[in-house]
Amino acid sequence: MMFNNSDKPKNHILLTQPVPDAIDEILLRDYHVHRLYQASDSQKMLADIGPQIEGVVTGGAKGLSREMMAALPALKIVAVSGIGTDAVDLPYAAGRGIFVTTTPGVLTDDVADMALGLLISTLRQMSEGEQVVRSGRWPQTNLPLARKVTGVTVGIIGMGRVGQAIARRVSAFDTRILYTDLAAIPTLDYPFVADLHALAQEVDVLILAASADSGNVIITESVLQALGPQGYFINVARGKLVDEKALLAALTEKRIAGAGLDVFASEPHVPEGFFTLNNVTLQPHRASATLQTRLAMGNMVLENLAACFSGALPPHRV
């Protein structure tokens, strides 16, 4: 999809992170583009060009802080390439009449695919097995037997679009699926468990797919204790929803069996204690990182920007 604003003066756009080349080309054609992620001194850059910036393109994890919005007096829109808005100060944006938009729907399949990949990789010890082969240690290494995936009981925290997509995928492995959310969803056939600790105690694999908008820690030491030494934890939501110190301790002390993590509390900084654990699968927050999905997200960003600067309501505003 192509958007062309060449018939009017170009608005100034700030990019906090790179976008796919095809999207970047359109942004360069239609806007004055400023790249915060390339600045050697981001504060100086904001001081120099801040008053000109009318739109910001950012990611769900990076967002846009209140302090940064305050440095952009002409800001009209924060276009998030993602579905999370927890890193954007929504009340402040609303108070200034700044649109905040997301790219809903297009990430669902990729994030659910990542959850399934982490589940299989972690239970079947695929990361550890790969390192054994790559390091030439196969002949003299006897890996412990892995955990069978088919037939496990899976608990899903958060049954929105992503949670339901995960449920559809894992059901192909003859799994029993339970879930928890703010309330039971009448249209779902899966059993609802209101208490998170009861859910953790009942399942073999606990998958976190909840929204991070509340910012509250969901996975606490007591939840991990309930999950137990035979249980596995998968996170494709947000790292800040997890007590990361408690998780690392539970993994190190084998109070849970393993974890598959695509997200962390202070990205891109990951506690080094995770690096030496064989019972953990680690990914650098790449759940939506496929070319097809990132292009679809980019086109939705372009659509939101074009609507805002033409005086219309952005179609994917929150």
PDB file of C-alpha atoms in Angstrom:
ATOM      1  CA  MET A   1       0.000   0.000   0.000  1.00  0.00           C
ATOM      2  CA  MET A   2       1.411   3.387  -0.971  1.00  0.00           C
ATOM      3  CA  PHE A   3       0.700   6.731   0.628  1.00  0.00           C
ATOM      4  CA  ASN A   4       1.670   9.972  -1.045  1.00  0.00           C
ATOM      5  CA  ASN A   5       1.580  13.345   0.653  1.00  0.00           C
ATOM      6  CA  SER A   6       3.624  15.113  -2.051  1.00  0.00           C
ATOM      7  CA  ASP A   7       0.907  17.722  -2.689  1.00  0.00           C
ATOM      8  CA  LYS A   8       1.466  19.465   0.650  1.00  0.00           C
ATOM      9  CA  PRO A   9       4.411  20.626   2.772  1.00  0.00           C
ATOM     10  CA  LYS A  10       6.235  17.776   4.401  1.00  0.00           C
ATOM     11  CA  ASN A  11       5.710  17.141   8.090  1.00  0.00           C
ATOM     12  CA  HIS A  12       8.689  16.352  10.303  1.00  0.00           C
ATOM     13  CA  ILE A  13       8.810  12.772  11.616  1.00  0.00           C
ATOM     14  CA  LEU A  14      11.052  11.328  14.331  1.00  0.00           C
ATOM     15  CA  LEU A  15      12.030   7.648  14.161  1.00  0.00           C
ATOM     16  CA  THR A  16      13.126   6.089  17.452  1.00  0.00           C
ATOM     17  CA  GLN A  17      14.202   2.849  15.738  1.00  0.00           C
ATOM     18  CA  PRO A  18      14.708   1.515  12.187  1.00  0.00           C
ATOM     19  CA  VAL A  19      11.797   0.449   9.992  1.00  0.00           C
ATOM     20  CA  PRO A  20      11.825  -1.904   6.966  1.00  0.00           C
ATOM     21  CA  ASP A  21      13.506  -0.429   3.906  1.00  0.00           C
ATOM     22  CA  ALA A  22      10.291  -0.308   1.865  1.00  0.00           C
ATOM     23  CA  ILE A  23       8.557   1.678   4.628  1.00  0.00           C
ATOM     24  CA  ASP A  24      11.600   3.892   5.114  1.00  0.00           C
ATOM     25  CA  GLU A  25      11.559   4.837   1.433  1.00  0.00           C
ATOM     26  CA  ILE A  26       7.952   6.019   1.678  1.00  0.00           C
ATOM     27  CA  LEU A  27       8.647   7.976   4.852  1.00  0.00           C
ATOM     28  CA  LEU A  28      11.591   9.682   3.139  1.00  0.00           C
ATOM     29  CA  ARG A  29       9.411  10.501   0.137  1.00  0.00           C
ATOM     30  CA  ASP A  30       6.528  11.948   2.134  1.00  0.00           C
ATOM     31  CA  TYR A  31       8.141  13.418   5.266  1.00  0.00           C
ATOM     32  CA  HIS A  32      11.210  15.076   6.677  1.00  0.00           C
ATOM     33  CA  VAL A  33      12.675  12.122   8.590  1.00  0.00           C
ATOM     34  CA  HIS A  34      14.873  12.485  11.675  1.00  0.00           C
ATOM     35  CA  ARG A  35      16.512   9.374  13.151  1.00  0.00           C
ATOM     36  CA  LEU A  36      16.844   9.516  16.912  1.00  0.00           C
ATOM     37  CA  TYR A  37      18.443   6.057  17.018  1.00  0.00           C
ATOM     38  CA  GLN A  38      21.414   7.344  15.006  1.00  0.00           C
ATOM     39  CA  ALA A  39      22.046  10.425  17.146  1.00  0.00           C
ATOM     40  CA  SER A  40      25.288  10.485  19.133  1.00  0.00           C
ATOM     41  CA  ASP A  41      23.616  12.931  21.521  1.00  0.00           C
ATOM     42  CA  SER A  42      19.865  12.339  21.582  1.00  0.00           C
ATOM     43  CA  GLN A  43      19.220  15.195  24.041  1.00  0.00           C
ATOM     44  CA  LYS A  44      20.960  17.690  21.775  1.00  0.00           C
ATOM     45  CA  MET A  45      19.077  16.367  18.770  1.00  0.00           C
ATOM     46  CA  LEU A  46      15.746  16.785  20.549  1.00  0.00           C
ATOM     47  CA  ALA A  47      16.709  20.291  21.619  1.00  0.00           C
ATOM     48  CA  ASP A  48      17.628  21.185  18.029  1.00  0.00           C
ATOM     49  CA  ILE A  49      14.719  19.677  16.096  1.00  0.00           C
ATOM     50  CA  GLY A  50      12.128  18.995  18.805  1.00  0.00           C
ATOM     51  CA  PRO A  51       9.920  22.014  18.008  1.00  0.00           C
ATOM     52  CA  GLN A  52       9.548  20.809  14.396  1.00  0.00           C
ATOM     53  CA  ILE A  53       8.497  17.237  15.127  1.00  0.00           C
ATOM     54  CA  GLU A  54       4.805  16.522  14.504  1.00  0.00           C
ATOM     55  CA  GLY A  55       4.914  12.734  14.447  1.00  0.00           C
ATOM     56  CA  VAL A  56       6.921   9.983  16.119  1.00  0.00           C
ATOM     57  CA  VAL A  57       7.239   6.431  14.856  1.00  0.00           C
ATOM     58  CA  THR A  58       8.291   4.044  17.608  1.00  0.00           C
ATOM     59  CA  GLY A  59       7.958   0.440  18.756  1.00  0.00           C
ATOM     60  CA  GLY A  60       5.770  -1.086  21.413  1.00  0.00           C
ATOM     61  CA  ALA A  61       8.627  -1.877  23.775  1.00  0.00           C
ATOM     62  CA  LYS A  62      10.414   1.457  23.281  1.00  0.00           C
ATOM     63  CA  GLY A  63       7.303   3.646  23.278  1.00  0.00           C
ATOM     64  CA  LEU A  64       7.665   7.342  24.027  1.00  0.00           C
ATOM     65  CA  SER A  65       8.156   8.749  27.493  1.00  0.00           C
ATOM     66  CA  ARG A  66       6.356  11.754  28.910  1.00  0.00           C
ATOM     67  CA  GLU A  67       9.680  13.596  29.020  1.00  0.00           C
ATOM     68  CA  MET A  68      10.229  13.045  25.314  1.00  0.00           C
ATOM     69  CA  MET A  69       6.691  14.115  24.454  1.00  0.00           C
ATOM     70  CA  ALA A  70       7.210  17.243  26.529  1.00  0.00           C
ATOM     71  CA  ALA A  71      10.233  18.061  24.355  1.00  0.00           C
ATOM     72  CA  LEU A  72       8.041  17.939  21.231  1.00  0.00           C
ATOM     73  CA  PRO A  73       5.591  20.865  21.503  1.00  0.00           C
ATOM     74  CA  ALA A  74       4.162  20.399  17.977  1.00  0.00           C
ATOM     75  CA  LEU A  75       3.587  16.648  18.363  1.00  0.00           C
ATOM     76  CA  LYS A  76       0.302  15.394  16.894  1.00  0.00           C
ATOM     77  CA  ILE A  77       0.734  11.633  16.728  1.00  0.00           C
ATOM     78  CA  VAL A  78       2.732   8.796  18.281  1.00  0.00           C
ATOM     79  CA  ALA A  79       2.538   5.941  15.784  1.00  0.00           C
ATOM     80  CA  VAL A  80       3.464   2.708  17.552  1.00  0.00           C
ATOM     81  CA  SER A  81       4.594  -0.121  15.305  1.00  0.00           C
ATOM     82  CA  GLY A  82       3.239  -2.800  17.611  1.00  0.00           C
ATOM     83  CA  ILE A  83       0.296  -3.407  19.915  1.00  0.00           C
ATOM     84  CA  GLY A  84       1.714  -2.430  23.292  1.00  0.00           C
ATOM     85  CA  THR A  85       1.122   1.068  24.641  1.00  0.00           C
ATOM     86  CA  ASP A  86       2.499   0.489  28.141  1.00  0.00           C
ATOM     87  CA  ALA A  87       5.649   2.462  27.264  1.00  0.00           C
ATOM     88  CA  VAL A  88       3.613   5.518  26.195  1.00  0.00           C
ATOM     89  CA  ASP A  89       2.171   7.926  28.748  1.00  0.00           C
ATOM     90  CA  LEU A  90      -1.408   7.732  27.457  1.00  0.00           C
ATOM     91  CA  PRO A  91      -3.004  10.166  29.952  1.00  0.00           C
ATOM     92  CA  TYR A  92      -0.392  12.812  29.118  1.00  0.00           C
ATOM     93  CA  ALA A  93      -0.888  12.263  25.381  1.00  0.00           C
ATOM     94  CA  ALA A  94      -4.660  12.512  25.763  1.00  0.00           C
ATOM     95  CA  GLY A  95      -4.301  15.684  27.778  1.00  0.00           C
ATOM     96  CA  ARG A  96      -2.382  17.280  24.927  1.00  0.00           C
ATOM     97  CA  GLY A  97      -4.656  15.907  22.214  1.00  0.00           C
ATOM     98  CA  ILE A  98      -1.899  13.706  20.788  1.00  0.00           C
ATOM     99  CA  PHE A  99      -3.090  10.635  18.902  1.00  0.00           C
ATOM    100  CA  VAL A 100      -1.531   7.328  19.908  1.00  0.00           C
ATOM    101  CA  THR A 101      -1.940   4.585  17.306  1.00  0.00           C
ATOM    102  CA  THR A 102      -0.980   0.923  17.134  1.00  0.00           C
ATOM    103  CA  THR A 103      -0.914  -1.864  14.559  1.00  0.00           C
ATOM    104  CA  PRO A 104      -3.457  -4.385  15.880  1.00  0.00           C
ATOM    105  CA  GLY A 105      -4.136  -7.797  14.429  1.00  0.00           C
ATOM    106  CA  VAL A 106      -1.117  -8.237  12.178  1.00  0.00           C
ATOM    107  CA  LEU A 107       1.236  -9.376  14.964  1.00  0.00           C
ATOM    108  CA  THR A 108      -1.021 -12.107  16.292  1.00  0.00           C
ATOM    109  CA  ASP A 109       0.163 -15.027  14.175  1.00  0.00           C
ATOM    110  CA  ASP A 110       3.863 -14.297  14.570  1.00  0.00           C
ATOM    111  CA  VAL A 111       3.680 -13.887  18.339  1.00  0.00           C
ATOM    112  CA  ALA A 112       1.660 -17.085  18.677  1.00  0.00           C
ATOM    113  CA  ASP A 113       4.152 -18.882  16.417  1.00  0.00           C
ATOM    114  CA  MET A 114       7.002 -17.683  18.653  1.00  0.00           C
ATOM    115  CA  ALA A 115       5.213 -18.959  21.750  1.00  0.00           C
ATOM    116  CA  LEU A 116       4.832 -22.369  20.155  1.00  0.00           C
ATOM    117  CA  GLY A 117       8.464 -22.352  19.021  1.00  0.00           C
ATOM    118  CA  LEU A 118       9.677 -21.463  22.519  1.00  0.00           C
ATOM    119  CA  LEU A 119       7.487 -24.166  24.022  1.00  0.00           C
ATOM    120  CA  ILE A 120       8.849 -26.880  21.735  1.00  0.00           C
ATOM    121  CA  SER A 121      12.447 -25.658  21.935  1.00  0.00           C
ATOM    122  CA  THR A 122      12.427 -25.452  25.725  1.00  0.00           C
ATOM    123  CA  LEU A 123      10.708 -28.749  26.465  1.00  0.00           C
ATOM    124  CA  ARG A 124      12.767 -30.623  23.869  1.00  0.00           C
ATOM    125  CA  GLN A 125      16.040 -28.873  24.900  1.00  0.00           C
ATOM    126  CA  MET A 126      16.703 -27.781  21.322  1.00  0.00           C
ATOM    127  CA  SER A 127      18.976 -24.863  22.238  1.00  0.00           C
ATOM    128  CA  GLU A 128      21.189 -27.096  24.350  1.00  0.00           C
ATOM    129  CA  GLY A 129      21.201 -29.780  21.675  1.00  0.00           C
ATOM    130  CA  GLU A 130      22.233 -27.277  19.021  1.00  0.00           C
ATOM    131  CA  GLN A 131      25.162 -26.097  21.133  1.00  0.00           C
ATOM    132  CA  VAL A 132      26.311 -29.685  21.604  1.00  0.00           C
ATOM    133  CA  VAL A 133      26.365 -30.198  17.837  1.00  0.00           C
ATOM    134  CA  ARG A 134      27.927 -26.813  17.004  1.00  0.00           C
ATOM    135  CA  SER A 135      30.722 -27.259  19.544  1.00  0.00           C
ATOM    136  CA  GLY A 136      31.602 -30.741  18.310  1.00  0.00           C
ATOM    137  CA  ARG A 137      30.647 -32.334  21.642  1.00  0.00           C
ATOM    138  CA  TRP A 138      28.035 -34.729  20.257  1.00  0.00           C
ATOM    139  CA  PRO A 139      30.163 -37.915  20.389  1.00  0.00           C
ATOM    140  CA  GLN A 140      31.008 -37.555  24.079  1.00  0.00           C
ATOM    141  CA  THR A 141      27.829 -35.836  25.336  1.00  0.00           C
ATOM    142  CA  ASN A 142      24.768 -37.604  26.656  1.00  0.00           C
ATOM    143  CA  LEU A 143      22.001 -35.061  26.996  1.00  0.00           C
ATOM    144  CA  PRO A 144      19.324 -35.796  29.576  1.00  0.00           C
ATOM    145  CA  LEU A 145      16.006 -37.009  28.205  1.00  0.00           C
ATOM    146  CA  ALA A 146      13.698 -34.148  27.208  1.00  0.00           C
ATOM    147  CA  ARG A 147      10.045 -33.476  28.094  1.00  0.00           C
ATOM    148  CA  LYS A 148       7.433 -34.738  25.653  1.00  0.00           C
ATOM    149  CA  VAL A 149       5.370 -31.909  24.170  1.00  0.00           C
ATOM    150  CA  THR A 150       2.315 -33.854  23.011  1.00  0.00           C
ATOM    151  CA  GLY A 151      -0.227 -34.251  25.762  1.00  0.00           C
ATOM    152  CA  VAL A 152       0.986 -31.506  28.117  1.00  0.00           C
ATOM    153  CA  THR A 153      -1.425 -29.304  30.040  1.00  0.00           C
ATOM    154  CA  VAL A 154      -1.023 -25.661  29.037  1.00  0.00           C
ATOM    155  CA  GLY A 155      -2.155 -22.622  30.998  1.00  0.00           C
ATOM    156  CA  ILE A 156      -2.489 -19.343  29.096  1.00  0.00           C
ATOM    157  CA  ILE A 157      -2.469 -16.020  30.933  1.00  0.00           C
ATOM    158  CA  GLY A 158      -4.377 -13.515  28.798  1.00  0.00           C
ATOM    159  CA  MET A 159      -6.890 -14.802  26.260  1.00  0.00           C
ATOM    160  CA  GLY A 160      -6.934 -11.914  23.808  1.00  0.00           C
ATOM    161  CA  ARG A 161      -6.089 -12.353  20.148  1.00  0.00           C
ATOM    162  CA  VAL A 162      -2.611 -13.709  20.859  1.00  0.00           C
ATOM    163  CA  GLY A 163      -3.712 -16.002  23.679  1.00  0.00           C
ATOM    164  CA  GLN A 164      -6.449 -17.525  21.546  1.00  0.00           C
ATOM    165  CA  ALA A 165      -4.046 -17.970  18.607  1.00  0.00           C
ATOM    166  CA  ILE A 166      -1.623 -19.778  20.930  1.00  0.00           C
ATOM    167  CA  ALA A 167      -4.445 -22.028  22.150  1.00  0.00           C
ATOM    168  CA  ARG A 168      -5.345 -22.997  18.575  1.00  0.00           C
ATOM    169  CA  ARG A 169      -1.737 -23.902  17.838  1.00  0.00           C
ATOM    170  CA  VAL A 170      -0.993 -25.923  20.955  1.00  0.00           C
ATOM    171  CA  SER A 171      -4.286 -27.800  20.648  1.00  0.00           C
ATOM    172  CA  ALA A 172      -2.740 -29.608  17.656  1.00  0.00           C
ATOM    173  CA  PHE A 173      -0.452 -31.354  20.178  1.00  0.00           C
ATOM    174  CA  ASP A 174      -3.385 -32.989  21.986  1.00  0.00           C
ATOM    175  CA  THR A 175      -2.929 -30.619  24.888  1.00  0.00           C
ATOM    176  CA  ARG A 176      -5.333 -29.771  27.664  1.00  0.00           C
ATOM    177  CA  ILE A 177      -5.762 -25.991  27.696  1.00  0.00           C
ATOM    178  CA  LEU A 178      -6.748 -23.838  30.659  1.00  0.00           C
ATOM    179  CA  TYR A 179      -6.684 -20.065  30.864  1.00  0.00           C
ATOM    180  CA  THR A 180      -7.054 -17.063  33.080  1.00  0.00           C
ATOM    181  CA  ASP A 181      -7.995 -13.472  32.273  1.00  0.00           C
ATOM    182  CA  LEU A 182      -9.722 -10.571  33.973  1.00  0.00           C
ATOM    183  CA  ALA A 183     -12.950 -12.559  33.565  1.00  0.00           C
ATOM    184  CA  ALA A 184     -14.153 -15.682  31.815  1.00  0.00           C
ATOM    185  CA  ILE A 185     -14.827 -15.299  28.087  1.00  0.00           C
ATOM    186  CA  PRO A 186     -18.214 -16.893  27.315  1.00  0.00           C
ATOM    187  CA  THR A 187     -17.359 -17.716  23.710  1.00  0.00           C
ATOM    188  CA  LEU A 188     -14.394 -19.927  24.670  1.00  0.00           C
ATOM    189  CA  ASP A 189     -14.699 -23.643  25.403  1.00  0.00           C
ATOM    190  CA  TYR A 190     -11.466 -23.847  27.398  1.00  0.00           C
ATOM    191  CA  PRO A 191     -11.833 -24.077  31.197  1.00  0.00           C
ATOM    192  CA  PHE A 192     -11.379 -20.739  32.973  1.00  0.00           C
ATOM    193  CA  VAL A 193      -9.345 -20.630  36.193  1.00  0.00           C
ATOM    194  CA  ALA A 194      -9.790 -17.346  38.041  1.00  0.00           C
ATOM    195  CA  ASP A 195      -6.876 -17.778  40.441  1.00  0.00           C
ATOM    196  CA  LEU A 196      -3.432 -17.562  38.829  1.00  0.00           C
ATOM    197  CA  HIS A 197      -1.778 -19.701  41.490  1.00  0.00           C
ATOM    198  CA  ALA A 198      -4.377 -22.424  40.996  1.00  0.00           C
ATOM    199  CA  LEU A 199      -3.754 -22.271  37.246  1.00  0.00           C
ATOM    200  CA  ALA A 200       0.018 -22.541  37.692  1.00  0.00           C
ATOM    201  CA  GLN A 201      -0.391 -25.502  40.004  1.00  0.00           C
ATOM    202  CA  GLU A 202      -2.606 -27.317  37.486  1.00  0.00           C
ATOM    203  CA  VAL A 203      -0.472 -27.011  34.336  1.00  0.00           C
ATOM    204  CA  ASP A 204       2.790 -28.288  32.874  1.00  0.00           C
ATOM    205  CA  VAL A 205       3.436 -25.154  30.815  1.00  0.00           C
ATOM    206  CA  LEU A 206       2.435 -21.605  31.766  1.00  0.00           C
ATOM    207  CA  ILE A 207       2.356 -19.138  28.862  1.00  0.00           C
ATOM    208  CA  LEU A 208       2.206 -15.388  29.487  1.00  0.00           C
ATOM    209  CA  ALA A 209       0.338 -13.545  26.730  1.00  0.00           C
ATOM    210  CA  ALA A 210      -1.289 -10.791  28.784  1.00  0.00           C
ATOM    211  CA  SER A 211      -1.373  -7.093  28.037  1.00  0.00           C
ATOM    212  CA  ALA A 212       1.275  -5.069  29.842  1.00  0.00           C
ATOM    213  CA  ASP A 213      -0.783  -1.898  30.087  1.00  0.00           C
ATOM    214  CA  SER A 214      -1.341  -2.251  33.837  1.00  0.00           C
ATOM    215  CA  GLY A 215       2.394  -2.568  34.474  1.00  0.00           C
ATOM    216  CA  ASN A 216       1.814  -4.908  37.417  1.00  0.00           C
ATOM    217  CA  VAL A 217       4.072  -7.894  38.027  1.00  0.00           C
ATOM    218  CA  ILE A 218       2.031 -11.026  37.302  1.00  0.00           C
ATOM    219  CA  ILE A 219       4.612 -13.789  37.556  1.00  0.00           C
ATOM    220  CA  THR A 220       5.780 -13.649  41.159  1.00  0.00           C
ATOM    221  CA  GLU A 221       7.876 -16.015  43.242  1.00  0.00           C
ATOM    222  CA  SER A 222       4.718 -17.615  44.613  1.00  0.00           C
ATOM    223  CA  VAL A 223       3.346 -18.246  41.103  1.00  0.00           C
ATOM    224  CA  LEU A 224       6.617 -19.927  40.133  1.00  0.00           C
ATOM    225  CA  GLN A 225       6.452 -21.962  43.334  1.00  0.00           C
ATOM    226  CA  ALA A 226       2.977 -23.101  42.322  1.00  0.00           C
ATOM    227  CA  LEU A 227       4.227 -24.023  38.848  1.00  0.00           C
ATOM    228  CA  GLY A 228       6.729 -26.335  40.501  1.00  0.00           C
ATOM    229  CA  PRO A 229       9.851 -28.308  39.551  1.00  0.00           C
ATOM    230  CA  GLN A 230       8.159 -30.067  36.612  1.00  0.00           C
ATOM    231  CA  GLY A 231       6.675 -26.864  35.174  1.00  0.00           C
ATOM    232  CA  TYR A 232       7.808 -24.638  32.320  1.00  0.00           C
ATOM    233  CA  PHE A 233       7.260 -20.909  31.774  1.00  0.00           C
ATOM    234  CA  ILE A 234       6.968 -19.171  28.379  1.00  0.00           C
ATOM    235  CA  ASN A 235       6.855 -15.373  27.969  1.00  0.00           C
ATOM    236  CA  VAL A 236       5.873 -13.569  24.751  1.00  0.00           C
ATOM    237  CA  ALA A 237       4.210 -10.611  26.524  1.00  0.00           C
ATOM    238  CA  ARG A 238       6.448  -8.156  28.409  1.00  0.00           C
ATOM    239  CA  GLY A 239       9.431  -8.782  30.665  1.00  0.00           C
ATOM    240  CA  LYS A 240       8.253  -6.280  33.247  1.00  0.00           C
ATOM    241  CA  LEU A 241       5.269  -8.501  34.045  1.00  0.00           C
ATOM    242  CA  VAL A 242       7.714 -10.980  35.586  1.00  0.00           C
ATOM    243  CA  ASP A 243       9.745 -10.838  38.783  1.00  0.00           C
ATOM    244  CA  GLU A 244      12.925 -11.526  36.835  1.00  0.00           C
ATOM    245  CA  LYS A 245      15.097 -12.130  39.907  1.00  0.00           C
ATOM    246  CA  ALA A 246      12.611 -14.690  41.200  1.00  0.00           C
ATOM    247  CA  LEU A 247      12.479 -16.375  37.786  1.00  0.00           C
ATOM    248  CA  LEU A 248      16.261 -16.585  37.523  1.00  0.00           C
ATOM    249  CA  ALA A 249      16.506 -18.026  41.026  1.00  0.00           C
ATOM    250  CA  ALA A 250      13.770 -20.576  40.326  1.00  0.00           C
ATOM    251  CA  LEU A 251      15.548 -21.708  37.154  1.00  0.00           C
ATOM    252  CA  THR A 252      18.991 -21.799  38.763  1.00  0.00           C
ATOM    253  CA  GLU A 253      17.739 -23.768  41.748  1.00  0.00           C
ATOM    254  CA  LYS A 254      15.586 -25.991  39.484  1.00  0.00           C
ATOM    255  CA  ARG A 255      12.423 -25.037  41.317  1.00  0.00           C
ATOM    256  CA  ILE A 256      10.881 -24.886  37.832  1.00  0.00           C
ATOM    257  CA  ALA A 257      11.975 -27.086  34.926  1.00  0.00           C
ATOM    258  CA  GLY A 258      12.687 -24.440  32.298  1.00  0.00           C
ATOM    259  CA  ALA A 259      11.673 -21.256  30.521  1.00  0.00           C
ATOM    260  CA  GLY A 260      11.388 -19.816  27.013  1.00  0.00           C
ATOM    261  CA  LEU A 261      11.792 -16.040  26.982  1.00  0.00           C
ATOM    262  CA  ASP A 262      11.396 -13.564  24.128  1.00  0.00           C
ATOM    263  CA  VAL A 263      11.114 -10.507  26.384  1.00  0.00           C
ATOM    264  CA  PHE A 264      12.964  -9.076  29.374  1.00  0.00           C
ATOM    265  CA  ALA A 265      12.397  -6.388  31.975  1.00  0.00           C
ATOM    266  CA  SER A 266      15.142  -3.962  30.882  1.00  0.00           C
ATOM    267  CA  GLU A 267      15.690  -4.666  27.213  1.00  0.00           C
ATOM    268  CA  PRO A 268      18.155  -4.996  25.629  1.00  0.00           C
ATOM    269  CA  HIS A 269      19.900  -5.710  28.952  1.00  0.00           C
ATOM    270  CA  VAL A 270      19.429  -9.323  30.010  1.00  0.00           C
ATOM    271  CA  PRO A 271      20.619 -10.630  33.404  1.00  0.00           C
ATOM    272  CA  GLU A 272      23.783 -12.588  32.681  1.00  0.00           C
ATOM    273  CA  GLY A 273      22.655 -15.388  34.966  1.00  0.00           C
ATOM    274  CA  PHE A 274      20.346 -16.597  32.181  1.00  0.00           C
ATOM    275  CA  PHE A 275      23.250 -17.101  29.776  1.00  0.00           C
ATOM    276  CA  THR A 276      24.714 -20.182  31.430  1.00  0.00           C
ATOM    277  CA  LEU A 277      21.451 -22.018  32.048  1.00  0.00           C
ATOM    278  CA  ASN A 278      20.765 -25.026  29.834  1.00  0.00           C
ATOM    279  CA  ASN A 279      17.083 -25.085  30.742  1.00  0.00           C
ATOM    280  CA  VAL A 280      16.313 -21.705  29.127  1.00  0.00           C
ATOM    281  CA  THR A 281      15.591 -20.700  25.530  1.00  0.00           C
ATOM    282  CA  LEU A 282      16.380 -17.018  24.905  1.00  0.00           C
ATOM    283  CA  GLN A 283      15.311 -14.733  22.060  1.00  0.00           C
ATOM    284  CA  PRO A 284      16.025 -10.984  21.539  1.00  0.00           C
ATOM    285  CA  HIS A 285      12.361  -9.856  21.446  1.00  0.00           C
ATOM    286  CA  ARG A 286      11.753 -11.102  17.918  1.00  0.00           C
ATOM    287  CA  ALA A 287       8.203 -12.432  18.116  1.00  0.00           C
ATOM    288  CA  SER A 288       6.944 -10.134  15.339  1.00  0.00           C
ATOM    289  CA  ALA A 289      10.229 -10.018  13.435  1.00  0.00           C
ATOM    290  CA  THR A 290       9.201 -11.458  10.101  1.00  0.00           C
ATOM    291  CA  LEU A 291       9.439  -9.461   6.892  1.00  0.00           C
ATOM    292  CA  GLN A 292       5.778  -9.981   6.059  1.00  0.00           C
ATOM    293  CA  THR A 293       4.506  -8.809   9.433  1.00  0.00           C
ATOM    294  CA  ARG A 294       6.870  -5.868   9.770  1.00  0.00           C
ATOM    295  CA  LEU A 295       5.811  -4.621   6.322  1.00  0.00           C
ATOM    296  CA  ALA A 296       2.153  -4.967   7.286  1.00  0.00           C
ATOM    297  CA  MET A 297       2.832  -3.082  10.518  1.00  0.00           C
ATOM    298  CA  GLY A 298       4.728  -0.397   8.614  1.00  0.00           C
ATOM    299  CA  ASN A 299       1.848   0.121   6.215  1.00  0.00           C
ATOM    300  CA  MET A 300      -0.528   0.588   9.123  1.00  0.00           C
ATOM    301  CA  VAL A 301       1.872   3.167  10.579  1.00  0.00           C
ATOM    302  CA  LEU A 302       1.855   4.995   7.240  1.00  0.00           C
ATOM    303  CA  GLU A 303      -1.932   4.869   7.173  1.00  0.00           C
ATOM    304  CA  ASN A 304      -2.174   6.358  10.662  1.00  0.00           C
ATOM    305  CA  LEU A 305       0.312   9.129   9.876  1.00  0.00           C
ATOM    306  CA  ALA A 306      -1.394  10.035   6.600  1.00  0.00           C
ATOM    307  CA  ALA A 307      -4.800  10.254   8.252  1.00  0.00           C
ATOM    308  CA  CYS A 308      -3.525  12.429  11.090  1.00  0.00           C
ATOM    309  CA  PHE A 309      -1.749  14.907   8.838  1.00  0.00           C
ATOM    310  CA  SER A 310      -4.712  15.151   6.455  1.00  0.00           C
ATOM    311  CA  GLY A 311      -6.975  16.184   9.322  1.00  0.00           C
ATOM    312  CA  ALA A 312      -8.759  12.832   9.654  1.00  0.00           C
ATOM    313  CA  LEU A 313      -8.934  10.498  12.642  1.00  0.00           C
ATOM    314  CA  PRO A 314      -6.203   7.838  12.484  1.00  0.00           C
ATOM    315  CA  PRO A 315      -7.931   4.482  11.936  1.00  0.00           C
ATOM    316  CA  HIS A 316      -5.945   2.547  14.541  1.00  0.00           C
ATOM    317  CA  ARG A 317      -5.919   5.033  17.408  1.00  0.00           C
ATOM    318  CA  VAL A 318      -6.186   3.753  20.974  1.00  0.00           C
TER     319      VAL A 318
END
